[in-house]
Amino acid sequence: MSVVMKFGGSSVADADCMRQVATLVERALPEAPLVVLSAMGKTTDALFRAARAAVAGQLELARREAQSVAARHLDAARGLFDGQPPEELEAALAQRFDELDRIFQGLALLGELSPRSMDAIAARGELLSTTLFAAYFRARSPASAWFDAREVVRTDSSHGAAQPRAELLRALVRSKLAPLLGPGRAVVTQGYIGADESGATTTLGRGGSDWSASLFGAALGVREVQIWTDVEGVYTADPRLAARAEPIAELSFAEAAELAAFGAKVLHPATIQPAVEADIPVTVRHTLRPAGRFTTIRGASRGARAVTAIAMRGPVHVLTVTSSRMLAQAGFLARLFEVFRERGVSVDLVATAEVSVSLTVEADAPLDELVAAITPFARCDVARERAIVAVVGERLRDTPGVSAAALTALASFHVEMLSMGANEINLSVVLERSAAPAALAALHARFFESAS
Ligand code: ASP
Ligand code: MG
């Protein structure tokens, strides 16, 4: 049973970071690690900028961007090899930069940048970071190897947002990659990139390396997928709003999804779904504090507390729709929600009273249009600049007293709306946006900072 170790851009940003990664991988060698790397921090952005500049005819600008990318890699190579990188490595890097330069010349000449070309360019970031790291790591562990993810990550041809072909990918991983893994050696490969049926390079979309890691992990049936980054996991609240927020030890997939919907700095749940579905735990760990705390995400939570985290989102608008005949009228709610459906506006929270319904919509919703559509059959009042604060926890539903405790903690706040999520793992309140940070802090204090 192997382990997947994925390191993000900030974890491979320079020579010192790469040394630290090598130390962690070395420790894991007995576990036959598959190392999945992102591009060195900021590289992908620079490649996108360079390609856009080139296609706009600004070849010099493109070259400057490309040179900064090259300099970053060559600096790291020198740092890793005490000033003297092996000739083959320098040659390999130089060759990739030459190719890149020719591509940019071509773009400037043609004035055309297809998604397919963009993928070929963006993929260079991961190809470079892994080439560099593998060369360094092999100096420490000669049995280890570099592997081209495009040999196994088979996707459709939606360049820029390619969808993995799960069955093919699994079969290819098992036949081509699995045999290379073994105790005492690491295989180093790229996140984010793949290839379609014709062999053209594709990418899974920005930030796609987490997805790659979880796809590899699921196909291989590893013990654990480790996402190494620059935080000690997912926190009980945004530490900028609650100073005593701490990493959550255990998180369920549903909770992670809920927190992501609230914009918490957490993995995009879709990216870890393949691993979670295969029953493989995904951990989020801090590359520079490997002995520190971390978060484990699983299909079902094994956590003991009712409340897992407090999250906040805003601004949102609240629409309060009042109709004195509402209850008498069959189909009133259906008619109301049709207004939103027709305009593709998603309604987030809903709370109903006898003659009114309150609901929240995102700040960018077409308010005037909505109001105009509702007014013919009901009164519609709008409250802007509101925010949602949510108490999230998979065990909320079977823990009595959580709502009472939450409302007591919020006694001095003016709560305008209260709603239990349909999935029953969040209890949300709506307040004035300016009051929301303090409300979050009060809830965090109540559920995480009191001796209980
Ligand atoms: N390098 C890619 C990006 O910056 C993929 C990743 O880092 O996950 O989006
Ligand atoms: Mg990332």
mmCIF file of C-alpha atoms in Angstrom, residues 11-398:
data_model
loop_
_atom_site.group_PDB
_atom_site.id
_atom_site.type_symbol
_atom_site.label_atom_id
_atom_site.label_comp_id
_atom_site.label_asym_id
_atom_site.label_seq_id
_atom_site.Cartn_x
_atom_site.Cartn_y
_atom_site.Cartn_z
ATOM 1 C CA SER A 11 5.792 23.954 -1.053
ATOM 2 C CA VAL A 12 8.114 23.799 -4.073
ATOM 3 C CA ALA A 13 8.644 27.553 -4.484
ATOM 4 C CA ASP A 14 12.445 27.523 -4.161
ATOM 5 C CA ALA A 15 15.468 25.361 -3.350
ATOM 6 C CA ASP A 16 14.918 25.460 0.424
ATOM 7 C CA CYS A 17 11.317 24.388 0.029
ATOM 8 C CA MET A 18 12.313 21.564 -2.318
ATOM 9 C CA ARG A 19 14.902 20.338 0.199
ATOM 10 C CA GLN A 20 12.204 20.182 2.819
ATOM 11 C CA VAL A 21 9.949 18.264 0.420
ATOM 12 C CA ALA A 22 12.816 15.855 -0.266
ATOM 13 C CA THR A 23 13.261 15.291 3.461
ATOM 14 C CA LEU A 24 9.581 14.452 3.866
ATOM 15 C CA VAL A 25 9.578 12.145 0.855
ATOM 16 C CA GLU A 26 12.741 10.447 2.095
ATOM 17 C CA ARG A 27 11.074 9.670 5.397
ATOM 18 C CA ALA A 28 8.157 8.136 3.516
ATOM 19 C CA LEU A 29 10.321 5.950 1.236
ATOM 20 C CA PRO A 30 9.405 2.711 3.014
ATOM 21 C CA GLU A 31 5.798 3.447 2.052
ATOM 22 C CA ALA A 32 6.431 3.557 -1.703
ATOM 23 C CA PRO A 33 5.352 7.181 -2.144
ATOM 24 C CA LEU A 34 3.913 8.668 -5.307
ATOM 25 C CA VAL A 35 4.950 12.329 -5.240
ATOM 26 C CA VAL A 36 2.625 14.684 -7.127
ATOM 27 C CA LEU A 37 3.920 18.211 -7.623
ATOM 28 C CA SER A 38 2.421 21.513 -8.685
ATOM 29 C CA ALA A 39 4.415 24.039 -10.660
ATOM 30 C CA MET A 40 6.786 26.189 -8.594
ATOM 31 C CA GLY A 41 4.738 28.956 -6.955
ATOM 32 C CA LYS A 42 3.563 31.713 -9.355
ATOM 33 C CA THR A 43 4.820 29.851 -12.443
ATOM 34 C CA THR A 44 1.430 28.965 -13.892
ATOM 35 C CA ASP A 45 0.234 32.564 -13.601
ATOM 36 C CA ALA A 46 3.413 33.772 -15.314
ATOM 37 C CA LEU A 47 2.968 31.273 -18.156
ATOM 38 C CA PHE A 48 -0.600 32.432 -18.713
ATOM 39 C CA ARG A 49 0.516 36.068 -18.745
ATOM 40 C CA ALA A 50 3.356 35.300 -21.134
ATOM 41 C CA ALA A 51 1.113 33.434 -23.556
ATOM 42 C CA ARG A 52 -1.438 36.264 -23.575
ATOM 43 C CA ALA A 53 1.279 38.839 -24.125
ATOM 44 C CA ALA A 54 2.775 36.840 -26.997
ATOM 45 C CA VAL A 55 -0.522 36.395 -28.764
ATOM 46 C CA ALA A 56 -1.163 40.126 -28.405
ATOM 47 C CA GLY A 57 2.098 40.705 -30.252
ATOM 48 C CA GLN A 58 4.030 41.744 -27.142
ATOM 49 C CA LEU A 59 6.798 39.236 -27.643
ATOM 50 C CA GLU A 60 9.280 41.134 -25.483
ATOM 51 C CA LEU A 61 6.896 41.140 -22.548
ATOM 52 C CA ALA A 62 6.268 37.422 -23.046
ATOM 53 C CA ARG A 63 10.004 36.796 -23.083
ATOM 54 C CA ARG A 64 10.511 38.746 -19.881
ATOM 55 C CA GLU A 65 7.875 36.619 -18.152
ATOM 56 C CA ALA A 66 9.447 33.465 -19.559
ATOM 57 C CA GLN A 67 12.862 34.618 -18.399
ATOM 58 C CA SER A 68 11.627 35.129 -14.860
ATOM 59 C CA VAL A 69 10.229 31.604 -14.920
ATOM 60 C CA ALA A 70 13.554 30.298 -16.246
ATOM 61 C CA ALA A 71 15.506 32.263 -13.631
ATOM 62 C CA ARG A 72 13.368 30.838 -10.836
ATOM 63 C CA HIS A 73 14.084 27.282 -11.972
ATOM 64 C CA LEU A 74 17.786 27.846 -12.618
ATOM 65 C CA ASP A 75 18.187 29.547 -9.209
ATOM 66 C CA ALA A 76 16.506 26.614 -7.550
ATOM 67 C CA ALA A 77 18.684 24.174 -9.505
ATOM 68 C CA ARG A 78 21.822 25.980 -8.339
ATOM 69 C CA GLY A 79 20.525 26.144 -4.783
ATOM 70 C CA LEU A 80 19.807 22.422 -4.750
ATOM 71 C CA PHE A 81 23.159 21.381 -6.207
ATOM 72 C CA ASP A 82 25.385 23.837 -4.306
ATOM 73 C CA GLY A 83 25.899 26.054 -7.319
ATOM 74 C CA GLN A 84 26.665 23.215 -9.740
ATOM 75 C CA PRO A 85 23.640 21.496 -11.202
ATOM 76 C CA PRO A 86 24.419 18.417 -13.306
ATOM 77 C CA GLU A 87 24.873 19.215 -16.984
ATOM 78 C CA GLU A 88 21.994 16.997 -18.069
ATOM 79 C CA LEU A 89 19.650 18.918 -15.811
ATOM 80 C CA GLU A 90 20.785 22.291 -17.096
ATOM 81 C CA ALA A 91 20.479 20.993 -20.637
ATOM 82 C CA ALA A 92 17.004 19.613 -19.991
ATOM 83 C CA LEU A 93 15.815 22.895 -18.476
ATOM 84 C CA ALA A 94 17.433 24.937 -21.255
ATOM 85 C CA GLN A 95 15.742 22.775 -23.857
ATOM 86 C CA ARG A 96 12.334 23.322 -22.286
ATOM 87 C CA PHE A 97 12.893 27.071 -22.204
ATOM 88 C CA ASP A 98 13.971 27.087 -25.847
ATOM 89 C CA GLU A 99 10.802 25.252 -26.781
ATOM 90 C CA LEU A 100 8.780 27.734 -24.814
ATOM 91 C CA ASP A 101 10.451 30.607 -26.599
ATOM 92 C CA ARG A 102 9.664 29.063 -29.970
ATOM 93 C CA ILE A 103 6.047 28.591 -28.940
ATOM 94 C CA PHE A 104 5.802 32.258 -27.952
ATOM 95 C CA GLN A 105 7.322 33.325 -31.271
ATOM 96 C CA GLY A 106 4.741 31.218 -33.021
ATOM 97 C CA LEU A 107 1.916 32.758 -31.009
ATOM 98 C CA ALA A 108 3.115 36.274 -31.797
ATOM 99 C CA LEU A 109 3.305 35.378 -35.472
ATOM 100 C CA LEU A 110 -0.105 33.739 -35.689
ATOM 101 C CA GLY A 111 -1.917 36.030 -33.274
ATOM 102 C CA GLU A 112 -3.921 33.031 -32.161
ATOM 103 C CA LEU A 113 -3.962 31.139 -28.885
ATOM 104 C CA SER A 114 -6.140 28.061 -28.822
ATOM 105 C CA PRO A 115 -7.091 26.400 -25.541
ATOM 106 C CA ARG A 116 -5.046 23.463 -26.778
ATOM 107 C CA SER A 117 -1.904 25.586 -27.113
ATOM 108 C CA MET A 118 -2.579 27.199 -23.767
ATOM 109 C CA ASP A 119 -2.648 23.766 -22.144
ATOM 110 C CA ALA A 120 0.626 22.807 -23.787
ATOM 111 C CA ILE A 121 2.164 25.977 -22.336
ATOM 112 C CA ALA A 122 0.584 25.760 -18.871
ATOM 113 C CA ALA A 123 1.707 22.138 -18.506
ATOM 114 C CA ARG A 124 5.336 23.270 -18.709
ATOM 115 C CA GLY A 125 5.117 24.528 -15.134
ATOM 116 C CA GLU A 126 4.565 21.048 -13.726
ATOM 117 C CA LEU A 127 6.953 19.424 -16.201
ATOM 118 C CA LEU A 128 9.673 21.830 -15.069
ATOM 119 C CA SER A 129 9.092 21.555 -11.333
ATOM 120 C CA THR A 130 9.071 17.756 -11.452
ATOM 121 C CA THR A 131 12.124 17.554 -13.724
ATOM 122 C CA LEU A 132 14.039 19.704 -11.277
ATOM 123 C CA PHE A 133 12.848 18.006 -8.136
ATOM 124 C CA ALA A 134 13.311 14.490 -9.514
ATOM 125 C CA ALA A 135 16.887 15.282 -10.557
ATOM 126 C CA TYR A 136 17.625 16.500 -7.051
ATOM 127 C CA PHE A 137 15.824 13.675 -5.321
ATOM 128 C CA ARG A 138 17.544 11.032 -7.399
ATOM 129 C CA ALA A 139 20.858 12.340 -6.104
ATOM 130 C CA ARG A 140 19.594 11.374 -2.649
ATOM 131 C CA SER A 141 17.662 8.278 -3.679
ATOM 132 C CA PRO A 142 18.962 6.844 -6.990
ATOM 133 C CA ALA A 143 16.209 4.224 -7.221
ATOM 134 C CA SER A 144 13.583 6.945 -7.489
ATOM 135 C CA ALA A 145 12.146 8.061 -10.822
ATOM 136 C CA TRP A 146 10.385 10.803 -12.783
ATOM 137 C CA PHE A 147 7.132 9.874 -14.449
ATOM 138 C CA ASP A 148 5.134 11.661 -17.142
ATOM 139 C CA ALA A 149 1.562 11.911 -15.853
ATOM 140 C CA ARG A 150 0.286 12.236 -19.429
ATOM 141 C CA GLU A 151 0.974 8.543 -19.930
ATOM 142 C CA VAL A 152 -1.817 7.662 -17.528
ATOM 143 C CA VAL A 153 -4.035 10.679 -16.835
ATOM 144 C CA ARG A 154 -6.391 10.168 -19.746
ATOM 145 C CA THR A 155 -8.931 12.962 -20.167
ATOM 146 C CA ASP A 156 -11.430 14.230 -22.681
ATOM 147 C CA SER A 157 -10.391 17.087 -24.982
ATOM 148 C CA SER A 158 -11.945 19.982 -23.046
ATOM 149 C CA HIS A 159 -8.746 21.965 -22.893
ATOM 150 C CA GLY A 160 -8.369 24.090 -19.792
ATOM 151 C CA ALA A 161 -10.981 22.089 -17.900
ATOM 152 C CA ALA A 162 -10.460 18.516 -19.018
ATOM 153 C CA GLN A 163 -12.532 15.769 -17.463
ATOM 154 C CA PRO A 164 -10.690 12.604 -16.492
ATOM 155 C CA ARG A 165 -11.807 9.368 -18.119
ATOM 156 C CA ALA A 166 -12.018 7.495 -14.874
ATOM 157 C CA GLU A 167 -12.003 3.915 -16.169
ATOM 158 C CA LEU A 168 -9.188 4.395 -18.658
ATOM 159 C CA LEU A 169 -7.199 6.397 -16.170
ATOM 160 C CA ARG A 170 -7.507 3.668 -13.581
ATOM 161 C CA ALA A 171 -6.454 0.959 -16.019
ATOM 162 C CA LEU A 172 -3.459 2.989 -17.221
ATOM 163 C CA VAL A 173 -2.356 3.879 -13.694
ATOM 164 C CA ARG A 174 -2.497 0.237 -12.743
ATOM 165 C CA SER A 175 -0.650 -1.061 -15.775
ATOM 166 C CA LYS A 176 1.962 1.680 -16.267
ATOM 167 C CA LEU A 177 2.477 3.451 -12.952
ATOM 168 C CA ALA A 178 1.739 0.937 -10.216
ATOM 169 C CA PRO A 179 4.604 -1.413 -11.260
ATOM 170 C CA LEU A 180 7.104 1.436 -10.774
ATOM 171 C CA LEU A 181 6.107 2.008 -7.164
ATOM 172 C CA GLY A 182 7.828 0.145 -4.413
ATOM 173 C CA PRO A 183 9.315 0.501 -0.935
ATOM 174 C CA GLY A 184 12.629 2.348 -0.979
ATOM 175 C CA ARG A 185 11.883 4.506 -3.976
ATOM 176 C CA ALA A 186 9.696 7.449 -4.875
ATOM 177 C CA VAL A 187 8.012 8.150 -8.180
ATOM 178 C CA VAL A 188 7.742 11.863 -8.936
ATOM 179 C CA THR A 189 4.973 13.027 -11.248
ATOM 180 C CA GLN A 190 2.938 16.086 -12.223
ATOM 181 C CA GLY A 191 -0.371 17.277 -10.911
ATOM 182 C CA TYR A 192 -2.775 19.278 -13.099
ATOM 183 C CA ILE A 193 -1.833 17.741 -16.462
ATOM 184 C CA GLY A 194 -3.054 14.890 -18.607
ATOM 185 C CA ALA A 195 -3.527 13.942 -22.238
ATOM 186 C CA ASP A 196 -6.505 13.209 -24.440
ATOM 187 C CA GLU A 197 -6.969 10.240 -26.731
ATOM 188 C CA SER A 198 -4.895 11.805 -29.497
ATOM 189 C CA GLY A 199 -2.039 12.432 -27.084
ATOM 190 C CA ALA A 200 -2.556 16.204 -26.872
ATOM 191 C CA THR A 201 -1.663 17.681 -23.489
ATOM 192 C CA THR A 202 -4.639 18.762 -21.394
ATOM 193 C CA THR A 203 -5.039 20.404 -17.982
ATOM 194 C CA LEU A 204 -7.658 19.764 -15.333
ATOM 195 C CA GLY A 205 -8.221 23.449 -14.574
ATOM 196 C CA ARG A 206 -6.495 25.838 -12.180
ATOM 197 C CA GLY A 207 -5.585 24.296 -8.870
ATOM 198 C CA GLY A 208 -6.079 20.887 -10.480
ATOM 199 C CA SER A 209 -3.157 19.183 -8.754
ATOM 200 C CA ASP A 210 -5.287 18.231 -5.752
ATOM 201 C CA TRP A 211 -7.633 16.506 -8.138
ATOM 202 C CA SER A 212 -4.731 14.676 -9.773
ATOM 203 C CA ALA A 213 -3.499 13.515 -6.383
ATOM 204 C CA SER A 214 -6.870 12.145 -5.468
ATOM 205 C CA LEU A 215 -7.333 10.462 -8.873
ATOM 206 C CA PHE A 216 -3.945 8.767 -8.540
ATOM 207 C CA GLY A 217 -4.719 7.764 -4.976
ATOM 208 C CA ALA A 218 -8.068 6.244 -5.885
ATOM 209 C CA ALA A 219 -6.676 4.352 -8.882
ATOM 210 C CA LEU A 220 -3.820 2.952 -6.825
ATOM 211 C CA GLY A 221 -5.868 2.262 -3.709
ATOM 212 C CA VAL A 222 -3.332 3.984 -1.476
ATOM 213 C CA ARG A 223 -3.472 4.149 2.310
ATOM 214 C CA GLU A 224 -3.702 7.941 2.347
ATOM 215 C CA VAL A 225 -3.629 10.969 0.063
ATOM 216 C CA GLN A 226 -1.579 13.724 1.680
ATOM 217 C CA ILE A 227 -2.069 17.307 0.531
ATOM 218 C CA TRP A 228 0.996 19.199 1.746
ATOM 219 C CA THR A 229 0.541 22.951 1.816
ATOM 220 C CA ASP A 230 1.164 26.050 3.915
ATOM 221 C CA VAL A 231 -1.533 25.604 6.561
ATOM 222 C CA GLU A 232 -1.996 23.014 9.295
ATOM 223 C CA GLY A 233 -5.217 21.792 7.803
ATOM 224 C CA VAL A 234 -8.708 23.243 7.849
ATOM 225 C CA TYR A 235 -9.438 25.578 10.761
ATOM 226 C CA THR A 236 -12.409 25.843 13.094
ATOM 227 C CA ALA A 237 -12.823 29.396 11.744
ATOM 228 C CA ASP A 238 -10.857 31.918 9.752
ATOM 229 C CA PRO A 239 -7.982 32.733 12.156
ATOM 230 C CA ARG A 240 -8.174 36.382 11.126
ATOM 231 C CA LEU A 241 -11.670 36.515 12.619
ATOM 232 C CA ALA A 242 -11.204 34.143 15.543
ATOM 233 C CA ALA A 243 -7.683 34.359 16.913
ATOM 234 C CA ARG A 244 -8.017 31.090 18.782
ATOM 235 C CA ALA A 245 -9.162 29.074 15.788
ATOM 236 C CA GLU A 246 -7.419 25.705 15.518
ATOM 237 C CA PRO A 247 -6.994 23.013 12.893
ATOM 238 C CA ILE A 248 -9.873 20.536 12.822
ATOM 239 C CA ALA A 249 -8.645 17.001 13.414
ATOM 240 C CA GLU A 250 -11.420 15.141 11.586
ATOM 241 C CA LEU A 251 -13.691 16.475 8.886
ATOM 242 C CA SER A 252 -16.327 14.656 6.885
ATOM 243 C CA PHE A 253 -16.612 15.157 3.158
ATOM 244 C CA ALA A 254 -20.004 16.853 3.620
ATOM 245 C CA GLU A 255 -18.542 19.249 6.159
ATOM 246 C CA ALA A 256 -15.620 20.036 3.862
ATOM 247 C CA ALA A 257 -18.082 20.744 1.059
ATOM 248 C CA GLU A 258 -20.144 22.963 3.332
ATOM 249 C CA LEU A 259 -17.094 24.930 4.436
ATOM 250 C CA ALA A 260 -15.933 25.295 0.849
ATOM 251 C CA ALA A 261 -19.332 26.726 -0.077
ATOM 252 C CA PHE A 262 -18.690 29.304 2.612
ATOM 253 C CA GLY A 263 -15.417 30.228 0.992
ATOM 254 C CA ALA A 264 -13.324 28.731 3.762
ATOM 255 C CA LYS A 265 -9.744 28.240 2.653
ATOM 256 C CA VAL A 266 -10.148 24.544 2.169
ATOM 257 C CA LEU A 267 -9.698 22.122 -0.673
ATOM 258 C CA HIS A 268 -12.340 22.213 -3.305
ATOM 259 C CA PRO A 269 -14.404 19.161 -2.329
ATOM 260 C CA ALA A 270 -14.834 18.004 -5.925
ATOM 261 C CA THR A 271 -11.078 17.557 -6.143
ATOM 262 C CA ILE A 272 -10.938 15.083 -3.293
ATOM 263 C CA GLN A 273 -14.094 13.236 -4.212
ATOM 264 C CA PRO A 274 -12.353 10.381 -6.065
ATOM 265 C CA ALA A 275 -10.294 9.553 -2.970
ATOM 266 C CA VAL A 276 -13.188 9.920 -0.563
ATOM 267 C CA GLU A 277 -15.386 7.698 -2.742
ATOM 268 C CA ALA A 278 -12.657 5.075 -2.704
ATOM 269 C CA ASP A 279 -12.685 5.318 1.092
ATOM 270 C CA ILE A 280 -9.181 6.772 1.214
ATOM 271 C CA PRO A 281 -8.522 9.443 3.846
ATOM 272 C CA VAL A 282 -7.225 12.775 2.575
ATOM 273 C CA THR A 283 -5.023 14.736 4.947
ATOM 274 C CA VAL A 284 -4.131 18.416 4.723
ATOM 275 C CA ARG A 285 -0.689 19.059 6.222
ATOM 276 C CA HIS A 286 1.840 21.870 6.650
ATOM 277 C CA THR A 287 5.050 21.228 4.698
ATOM 278 C CA LEU A 288 7.205 23.246 7.073
ATOM 279 C CA ARG A 289 5.589 21.836 10.223
ATOM 280 C CA PRO A 290 5.293 18.143 9.451
ATOM 281 C CA ALA A 291 5.099 17.236 13.127
ATOM 282 C CA GLY A 292 2.325 19.755 13.705
ATOM 283 C CA ARG A 293 -1.386 19.266 13.544
ATOM 284 C CA PHE A 294 -3.319 18.379 10.400
ATOM 285 C CA THR A 295 -6.832 17.656 9.182
ATOM 286 C CA THR A 296 -8.093 14.275 8.013
ATOM 287 C CA ILE A 297 -11.068 14.271 5.636
ATOM 288 C CA ARG A 298 -13.110 11.103 5.215
ATOM 289 C CA GLY A 299 -16.444 10.127 3.741
ATOM 290 C CA ALA A 300 -17.978 10.055 7.190
ATOM 291 C CA SER A 301 -16.783 12.004 10.179
ATOM 292 C CA ARG A 302 -15.349 10.282 13.199
ATOM 293 C CA GLY A 303 -15.199 13.545 15.067
ATOM 294 C CA ALA A 304 -16.733 13.694 18.505
ATOM 295 C CA ARG A 305 -17.956 17.270 18.735
ATOM 296 C CA ALA A 306 -21.290 18.477 17.506
ATOM 297 C CA VAL A 307 -19.884 21.641 16.002
ATOM 298 C CA THR A 308 -16.979 21.336 13.592
ATOM 299 C CA ALA A 309 -16.442 24.890 12.401
ATOM 300 C CA ILE A 310 -17.907 28.379 12.160
ATOM 301 C CA ALA A 311 -17.954 30.002 8.751
ATOM 302 C CA MET A 312 -19.048 33.278 7.276
ATOM 303 C CA ARG A 313 -20.093 34.425 3.840
ATOM 304 C CA GLY A 314 -21.184 37.704 2.394
ATOM 305 C CA PRO A 315 -22.324 40.094 1.266
ATOM 306 C CA VAL A 316 -25.708 38.615 0.411
ATOM 307 C CA HIS A 317 -29.130 40.183 -0.129
ATOM 308 C CA VAL A 318 -32.224 39.148 1.767
ATOM 309 C CA LEU A 319 -35.571 39.271 -0.008
ATOM 310 C CA THR A 320 -38.627 39.160 2.202
ATOM 311 C CA VAL A 321 -41.740 38.307 0.272
ATOM 312 C CA THR A 322 -45.052 38.984 1.995
ATOM 313 C CA SER A 323 -48.521 38.036 0.896
ATOM 314 C CA SER A 324 -51.491 38.061 3.223
ATOM 315 C CA ARG A 325 -53.141 35.409 1.098
ATOM 316 C CA MET A 326 -50.055 33.285 0.913
ATOM 317 C CA LEU A 327 -51.236 30.333 2.922
ATOM 318 C CA ALA A 328 -54.610 30.303 1.260
ATOM 319 C CA GLN A 329 -53.083 30.232 -2.180
ATOM 320 C CA ALA A 330 -52.043 26.866 -3.458
ATOM 321 C CA GLY A 331 -48.788 26.958 -5.365
ATOM 322 C CA PHE A 332 -47.618 30.288 -3.988
ATOM 323 C CA LEU A 333 -44.134 29.040 -3.169
ATOM 324 C CA ALA A 334 -43.847 27.253 -6.492
ATOM 325 C CA ARG A 335 -44.723 30.493 -8.264
ATOM 326 C CA LEU A 336 -42.225 32.417 -6.167
ATOM 327 C CA PHE A 337 -39.361 30.021 -6.758
ATOM 328 C CA GLU A 338 -40.155 29.909 -10.460
ATOM 329 C CA VAL A 339 -39.087 33.573 -10.577
ATOM 330 C CA PHE A 340 -35.621 32.562 -9.419
ATOM 331 C CA ARG A 341 -35.382 29.465 -11.527
ATOM 332 C CA GLU A 342 -36.289 31.331 -14.695
ATOM 333 C CA ARG A 343 -33.393 33.716 -14.128
ATOM 334 C CA GLY A 344 -30.891 31.078 -13.063
ATOM 335 C CA VAL A 345 -30.559 32.694 -9.626
ATOM 336 C CA SER A 346 -29.846 30.259 -6.862
ATOM 337 C CA VAL A 347 -31.535 30.772 -3.544
ATOM 338 C CA ASP A 348 -29.421 29.908 -0.584
ATOM 339 C CA LEU A 349 -31.247 30.182 2.719
ATOM 340 C CA VAL A 350 -35.001 30.101 3.094
ATOM 341 C CA ALA A 351 -37.084 30.823 6.178
ATOM 342 C CA THR A 352 -40.865 30.905 6.168
ATOM 343 C CA ALA A 353 -43.371 32.544 8.464
ATOM 344 C CA GLU A 354 -47.135 32.517 8.235
ATOM 345 C CA VAL A 355 -47.468 35.330 5.732
ATOM 346 C CA SER A 356 -43.910 35.790 4.530
ATOM 347 C CA VAL A 357 -40.900 34.028 3.116
ATOM 348 C CA SER A 358 -37.351 35.327 3.507
ATOM 349 C CA LEU A 359 -34.587 34.139 1.273
ATOM 350 C CA THR A 360 -31.002 35.045 0.526
ATOM 351 C CA VAL A 361 -29.368 35.500 -2.855
ATOM 352 C CA GLU A 362 -25.790 36.259 -3.819
ATOM 353 C CA ALA A 363 -24.642 39.874 -4.083
ATOM 354 C CA ASP A 364 -24.485 39.669 -7.874
ATOM 355 C CA ALA A 365 -28.110 38.556 -8.316
ATOM 356 C CA PRO A 366 -30.261 40.807 -10.576
ATOM 357 C CA LEU A 367 -32.215 42.382 -7.705
ATOM 358 C CA ASP A 368 -34.315 44.856 -9.656
ATOM 359 C CA GLU A 369 -35.396 42.197 -12.071
ATOM 360 C CA LEU A 370 -36.353 39.827 -9.268
ATOM 361 C CA VAL A 371 -38.321 42.476 -7.427
ATOM 362 C CA ALA A 372 -40.131 43.489 -10.602
ATOM 363 C CA ALA A 373 -41.111 39.885 -11.246
ATOM 364 C CA ILE A 374 -42.371 39.281 -7.709
ATOM 365 C CA THR A 375 -44.217 42.556 -7.122
ATOM 366 C CA PRO A 376 -47.269 41.678 -9.274
ATOM 367 C CA PHE A 377 -48.243 38.913 -6.846
ATOM 368 C CA ALA A 378 -46.621 39.798 -3.511
ATOM 369 C CA ARG A 379 -44.827 42.504 -1.611
ATOM 370 C CA CYS A 380 -41.050 42.241 -1.788
ATOM 371 C CA ASP A 381 -38.665 44.003 0.598
ATOM 372 C CA VAL A 382 -34.934 43.948 0.043
ATOM 373 C CA ALA A 383 -32.195 44.124 2.655
ATOM 374 C CA ARG A 384 -28.710 44.573 1.248
ATOM 375 C CA GLU A 385 -25.295 44.223 2.845
ATOM 376 C CA ARG A 386 -26.160 41.190 4.907
ATOM 377 C CA ALA A 387 -23.941 38.225 5.708
ATOM 378 C CA ILE A 388 -24.485 34.604 6.629
ATOM 379 C CA VAL A 389 -22.728 33.075 9.610
ATOM 380 C CA ALA A 390 -22.999 29.312 9.849
ATOM 381 C CA VAL A 391 -22.382 26.759 12.544
ATOM 382 C CA VAL A 392 -21.268 23.639 10.677
ATOM 383 C CA GLY A 393 -21.229 20.104 12.008
ATOM 384 C CA GLU A 394 -22.256 16.701 10.814
ATOM 385 C CA ARG A 395 -23.585 15.822 14.260
ATOM 386 C CA LEU A 396 -25.647 18.977 14.722
ATOM 387 C CA ARG A 397 -28.852 17.160 13.959
ATOM 388 C CA ASP A 398 -28.536 14.621 16.717
#
